[in-house]
Amino acid sequence: MLTHLSDRIARMRRTHIINHPNTLEFQLFRKTVTRDEPGTLGGAMMLGDDDEHSFDYSFVGGGYALPAEQFQPSDVYSAGDAPFQAGPEFRFVLEPEEMDAFTPDRHDLMYLVISDDVKLAFELLKPESQMFMAPSSDVWLAARRADGLDLIIT
């Protein structure tokens, strides 16, 4: 029975994330380099994907994103509500639509699906694990992409 404990915790976590009322759907894209030549810059190797000029984003998969902000005091308006997130960083717990379909990676582009016409772009920066148990979810630190990658279809 104890051998199945981690699987059951993982399924319980997955069910909780998918069915939570604050969960949003997302689409994940990964940056792929499209050049054919070896990556050099004046004879020196490229440092990383950030230095590349020819790249494309390929679809990785869809899933569910649960906002998982660390508690911090926030301004409260006269109506008694507070802004979703006032700072530049966001934290999400991510769960693929299909179990173990993909694993998010650093610098992946995540579109939060607000509606069929509006998708907000975030870049995944790094995972922050909140629990140190085997089937626990990583809490991903994300930043808004302000370079016009939001999809607003009218």
PDB file of C-alpha atoms in Angstrom:
ATOM      1  CA  MET A   1       0.000   0.000   0.000  1.00  0.00           C
ATOM      2  CA  LEU A   2       2.814   2.434   0.765  1.00  0.00           C
ATOM      3  CA  THR A   3       4.337   1.737  -2.634  1.00  0.00           C
ATOM      4  CA  HIS A   4       1.297   3.363  -4.277  1.00  0.00           C
ATOM      5  CA  LEU A   5       1.312   6.412  -2.009  1.00  0.00           C
ATOM      6  CA  SER A   6       3.326   8.683  -4.307  1.00  0.00           C
ATOM      7  CA  ASP A   7       1.143   7.783  -7.316  1.00  0.00           C
ATOM      8  CA  ARG A   8      -2.015   8.566  -5.382  1.00  0.00           C
ATOM      9  CA  ILE A   9      -0.625  11.873  -4.129  1.00  0.00           C
ATOM     10  CA  ALA A  10       0.293  12.783  -7.720  1.00  0.00           C
ATOM     11  CA  ARG A  11      -3.213  11.931  -8.958  1.00  0.00           C
ATOM     12  CA  MET A  12      -4.780  13.877  -6.092  1.00  0.00           C
ATOM     13  CA  ARG A  13      -2.584  16.903  -6.865  1.00  0.00           C
ATOM     14  CA  ARG A  14      -3.443  16.659 -10.567  1.00  0.00           C
ATOM     15  CA  THR A  15      -7.177  16.468  -9.854  1.00  0.00           C
ATOM     16  CA  HIS A  16      -6.936  19.429  -7.485  1.00  0.00           C
ATOM     17  CA  ILE A  17      -5.102  21.592 -10.038  1.00  0.00           C
ATOM     18  CA  ILE A  18      -7.444  20.729 -12.918  1.00  0.00           C
ATOM     19  CA  ASN A  19     -10.657  21.244 -10.925  1.00  0.00           C
ATOM     20  CA  HIS A  20      -9.636  24.334  -8.935  1.00  0.00           C
ATOM     21  CA  PRO A  21     -11.892  27.352  -9.678  1.00  0.00           C
ATOM     22  CA  ASN A  22      -8.890  29.649 -10.273  1.00  0.00           C
ATOM     23  CA  THR A  23      -7.209  27.362 -12.804  1.00  0.00           C
ATOM     24  CA  LEU A  24      -6.660  28.709 -16.313  1.00  0.00           C
ATOM     25  CA  GLU A  25      -5.865  26.780 -19.464  1.00  0.00           C
ATOM     26  CA  PHE A  26      -2.497  27.354 -21.112  1.00  0.00           C
ATOM     27  CA  GLN A  27      -0.622  26.520 -24.298  1.00  0.00           C
ATOM     28  CA  LEU A  28       3.118  25.890 -24.110  1.00  0.00           C
ATOM     29  CA  PHE A  29       5.611  26.698 -26.869  1.00  0.00           C
ATOM     30  CA  ARG A  30       9.342  25.902 -26.934  1.00  0.00           C
ATOM     31  CA  LYS A  31      12.015  27.905 -28.705  1.00  0.00           C
ATOM     32  CA  THR A  32      13.804  25.923 -31.424  1.00  0.00           C
ATOM     33  CA  VAL A  33      16.835  27.173 -33.333  1.00  0.00           C
ATOM     34  CA  THR A  34      16.344  27.091 -37.118  1.00  0.00           C
ATOM     35  CA  ARG A  35      19.866  27.779 -38.414  1.00  0.00           C
ATOM     36  CA  ASP A  36      21.845  25.066 -40.211  1.00  0.00           C
ATOM     37  CA  GLU A  37      25.402  26.208 -39.549  1.00  0.00           C
ATOM     38  CA  PRO A  38      27.213  25.662 -36.250  1.00  0.00           C
ATOM     39  CA  GLY A  39      26.569  28.423 -33.748  1.00  0.00           C
ATOM     40  CA  THR A  40      29.580  30.693 -33.810  1.00  0.00           C
ATOM     41  CA  LEU A  41      30.111  34.386 -33.282  1.00  0.00           C
ATOM     42  CA  GLY A  42      33.470  35.422 -34.728  1.00  0.00           C
ATOM     43  CA  GLY A  43      34.847  31.933 -34.139  1.00  0.00           C
ATOM     44  CA  ALA A  44      33.513  31.681 -30.591  1.00  0.00           C
ATOM     45  CA  MET A  45      30.603  29.415 -29.738  1.00  0.00           C
ATOM     46  CA  MET A  46      27.203  30.906 -28.951  1.00  0.00           C
ATOM     47  CA  LEU A  47      26.498  31.166 -25.259  1.00  0.00           C
ATOM     48  CA  GLY A  48      22.871  30.112 -25.419  1.00  0.00           C
ATOM     49  CA  ASP A  49      19.553  30.350 -27.228  1.00  0.00           C
ATOM     50  CA  ASP A  50      19.264  34.011 -26.251  1.00  0.00           C
ATOM     51  CA  ASP A  51      22.077  34.817 -28.714  1.00  0.00           C
ATOM     52  CA  GLU A  52      20.374  33.160 -31.681  1.00  0.00           C
ATOM     53  CA  HIS A  53      18.885  35.240 -34.469  1.00  0.00           C
ATOM     54  CA  SER A  54      17.012  32.544 -36.371  1.00  0.00           C
ATOM     55  CA  PHE A  55      14.570  30.661 -34.197  1.00  0.00           C
ATOM     56  CA  ASP A  56      10.955  29.603 -34.093  1.00  0.00           C
ATOM     57  CA  TYR A  57       8.504  28.521 -31.414  1.00  0.00           C
ATOM     58  CA  SER A  58       7.043  25.017 -31.677  1.00  0.00           C
ATOM     59  CA  PHE A  59       3.905  23.872 -29.867  1.00  0.00           C
ATOM     60  CA  VAL A  60       4.657  21.518 -26.950  1.00  0.00           C
ATOM     61  CA  GLY A  61       1.202  20.956 -25.500  1.00  0.00           C
ATOM     62  CA  GLY A  62      -1.694  22.328 -23.534  1.00  0.00           C
ATOM     63  CA  GLY A  63      -2.520  22.138 -19.880  1.00  0.00           C
ATOM     64  CA  TYR A  64      -3.758  23.852 -16.749  1.00  0.00           C
ATOM     65  CA  ALA A  65      -2.087  26.664 -14.795  1.00  0.00           C
ATOM     66  CA  LEU A  66      -3.020  27.384 -11.194  1.00  0.00           C
ATOM     67  CA  PRO A  67      -1.768  30.744  -9.862  1.00  0.00           C
ATOM     68  CA  ALA A  68       0.326  30.006  -6.768  1.00  0.00           C
ATOM     69  CA  GLU A  69       1.456  33.343  -5.457  1.00  0.00           C
ATOM     70  CA  GLN A  70       3.441  33.653  -2.276  1.00  0.00           C
ATOM     71  CA  PHE A  71       1.457  35.599   0.268  1.00  0.00           C
ATOM     72  CA  GLN A  72       2.384  39.243   0.323  1.00  0.00           C
ATOM     73  CA  PRO A  73       0.294  42.138   1.566  1.00  0.00           C
ATOM     74  CA  SER A  74      -1.408  44.009  -1.233  1.00  0.00           C
ATOM     75  CA  ASP A  75      -3.263  47.256  -1.691  1.00  0.00           C
ATOM     76  CA  VAL A  76      -6.990  46.895  -1.168  1.00  0.00           C
ATOM     77  CA  TYR A  77      -9.339  49.160  -3.056  1.00  0.00           C
ATOM     78  CA  SER A  78     -12.402  50.820  -1.552  1.00  0.00           C
ATOM     79  CA  ALA A  79     -14.571  48.059  -3.034  1.00  0.00           C
ATOM     80  CA  GLY A  80     -12.665  45.562  -0.872  1.00  0.00           C
ATOM     81  CA  ASP A  81     -10.810  43.805  -3.680  1.00  0.00           C
ATOM     82  CA  ALA A  82      -7.117  43.621  -4.471  1.00  0.00           C
ATOM     83  CA  PRO A  83      -5.171  43.368  -7.741  1.00  0.00           C
ATOM     84  CA  PHE A  84      -4.231  39.896  -8.976  1.00  0.00           C
ATOM     85  CA  GLN A  85      -0.513  40.578  -8.943  1.00  0.00           C
ATOM     86  CA  ALA A  86       1.134  43.947  -8.663  1.00  0.00           C
ATOM     87  CA  GLY A  87       4.742  42.849  -9.176  1.00  0.00           C
ATOM     88  CA  PRO A  88       6.628  41.720 -12.276  1.00  0.00           C
ATOM     89  CA  GLU A  89       6.778  38.047 -11.241  1.00  0.00           C
ATOM     90  CA  PHE A  90       4.035  35.439 -11.317  1.00  0.00           C
ATOM     91  CA  ARG A  91       4.026  31.910  -9.959  1.00  0.00           C
ATOM     92  CA  PHE A  92       2.036  29.027 -11.422  1.00  0.00           C
ATOM     93  CA  VAL A  93       1.630  25.320 -10.783  1.00  0.00           C
ATOM     94  CA  LEU A  94       1.448  23.698 -14.232  1.00  0.00           C
ATOM     95  CA  GLU A  95      -0.233  20.426 -15.144  1.00  0.00           C
ATOM     96  CA  PRO A  96      -0.370  18.985 -18.694  1.00  0.00           C
ATOM     97  CA  GLU A  97      -3.731  17.969 -20.168  1.00  0.00           C
ATOM     98  CA  GLU A  98      -2.465  14.408 -20.575  1.00  0.00           C
ATOM     99  CA  MET A  99      -0.602  12.934 -17.631  1.00  0.00           C
ATOM    100  CA  ASP A 100       3.190  13.105 -18.188  1.00  0.00           C
ATOM    101  CA  ALA A 101       2.707  14.463 -21.731  1.00  0.00           C
ATOM    102  CA  PHE A 102       5.527  17.011 -21.395  1.00  0.00           C
ATOM    103  CA  THR A 103       7.743  18.698 -18.849  1.00  0.00           C
ATOM    104  CA  PRO A 104       7.967  22.506 -18.849  1.00  0.00           C
ATOM    105  CA  ASP A 105      11.447  23.917 -19.308  1.00  0.00           C
ATOM    106  CA  ARG A 106      13.155  27.235 -18.683  1.00  0.00           C
ATOM    107  CA  HIS A 107      12.444  29.936 -21.272  1.00  0.00           C
ATOM    108  CA  ASP A 108       9.345  28.166 -22.587  1.00  0.00           C
ATOM    109  CA  LEU A 109       6.634  30.526 -23.790  1.00  0.00           C
ATOM    110  CA  MET A 110       3.307  29.982 -22.028  1.00  0.00           C
ATOM    111  CA  TYR A 111       0.068  31.487 -23.286  1.00  0.00           C
ATOM    112  CA  LEU A 112      -2.636  31.759 -20.630  1.00  0.00           C
ATOM    113  CA  VAL A 113      -5.933  31.309 -22.424  1.00  0.00           C
ATOM    114  CA  ILE A 114      -8.276  33.984 -21.089  1.00  0.00           C
ATOM    115  CA  SER A 115     -10.877  33.454 -23.823  1.00  0.00           C
ATOM    116  CA  ASP A 116     -10.946  32.149 -27.380  1.00  0.00           C
ATOM    117  CA  ASP A 117      -9.725  35.541 -28.543  1.00  0.00           C
ATOM    118  CA  VAL A 118      -7.303  36.639 -25.797  1.00  0.00           C
ATOM    119  CA  LYS A 119      -4.103  34.856 -24.744  1.00  0.00           C
ATOM    120  CA  LEU A 120      -1.482  36.416 -22.450  1.00  0.00           C
ATOM    121  CA  ALA A 121       2.188  35.560 -22.980  1.00  0.00           C
ATOM    122  CA  PHE A 122       4.463  34.535 -20.091  1.00  0.00           C
ATOM    123  CA  GLU A 123       8.027  33.239 -20.114  1.00  0.00           C
ATOM    124  CA  LEU A 124       8.872  30.463 -17.663  1.00  0.00           C
ATOM    125  CA  LEU A 125      11.997  31.518 -15.783  1.00  0.00           C
ATOM    126  CA  LYS A 126      12.735  28.771 -13.273  1.00  0.00           C
ATOM    127  CA  PRO A 127      11.025  26.159 -11.118  1.00  0.00           C
ATOM    128  CA  GLU A 128      10.629  26.781  -7.405  1.00  0.00           C
ATOM    129  CA  SER A 129       9.702  23.657  -5.486  1.00  0.00           C
ATOM    130  CA  GLN A 130       7.521  24.321  -2.467  1.00  0.00           C
ATOM    131  CA  MET A 131       7.301  20.746  -1.179  1.00  0.00           C
ATOM    132  CA  PHE A 132      10.139  18.272  -1.109  1.00  0.00           C
ATOM    133  CA  MET A 133       8.130  15.113  -1.716  1.00  0.00           C
ATOM    134  CA  ALA A 134       8.586  12.936  -4.785  1.00  0.00           C
ATOM    135  CA  PRO A 135       5.309  13.591  -6.648  1.00  0.00           C
ATOM    136  CA  SER A 136       5.087  17.271  -5.756  1.00  0.00           C
ATOM    137  CA  SER A 137       4.564  19.937  -8.391  1.00  0.00           C
ATOM    138  CA  ASP A 138       7.101  22.571  -9.111  1.00  0.00           C
ATOM    139  CA  VAL A 139       5.911  26.112  -8.735  1.00  0.00           C
ATOM    140  CA  TRP A 140       7.144  27.908 -11.850  1.00  0.00           C
ATOM    141  CA  LEU A 141       8.324  31.492 -11.676  1.00  0.00           C
ATOM    142  CA  ALA A 142       7.071  33.324 -14.774  1.00  0.00           C
ATOM    143  CA  ALA A 143       7.370  36.832 -16.157  1.00  0.00           C
ATOM    144  CA  ARG A 144       5.052  38.664 -18.521  1.00  0.00           C
ATOM    145  CA  ARG A 145       6.354  39.033 -22.053  1.00  0.00           C
ATOM    146  CA  ALA A 146       6.068  42.693 -22.976  1.00  0.00           C
ATOM    147  CA  ASP A 147       7.402  42.300 -26.513  1.00  0.00           C
ATOM    148  CA  GLY A 148       4.068  42.050 -28.276  1.00  0.00           C
ATOM    149  CA  LEU A 149       3.651  38.283 -28.121  1.00  0.00           C
ATOM    150  CA  ASP A 150       0.154  38.475 -26.600  1.00  0.00           C
ATOM    151  CA  LEU A 151      -2.443  37.033 -28.937  1.00  0.00           C
ATOM    152  CA  ILE A 152      -5.534  39.197 -29.114  1.00  0.00           C
ATOM    153  CA  ILE A 153      -7.671  38.027 -32.002  1.00  0.00           C
ATOM    154  CA  THR A 154     -10.453  40.366 -33.068  1.00  0.00           C
TER     155      THR A 154
END
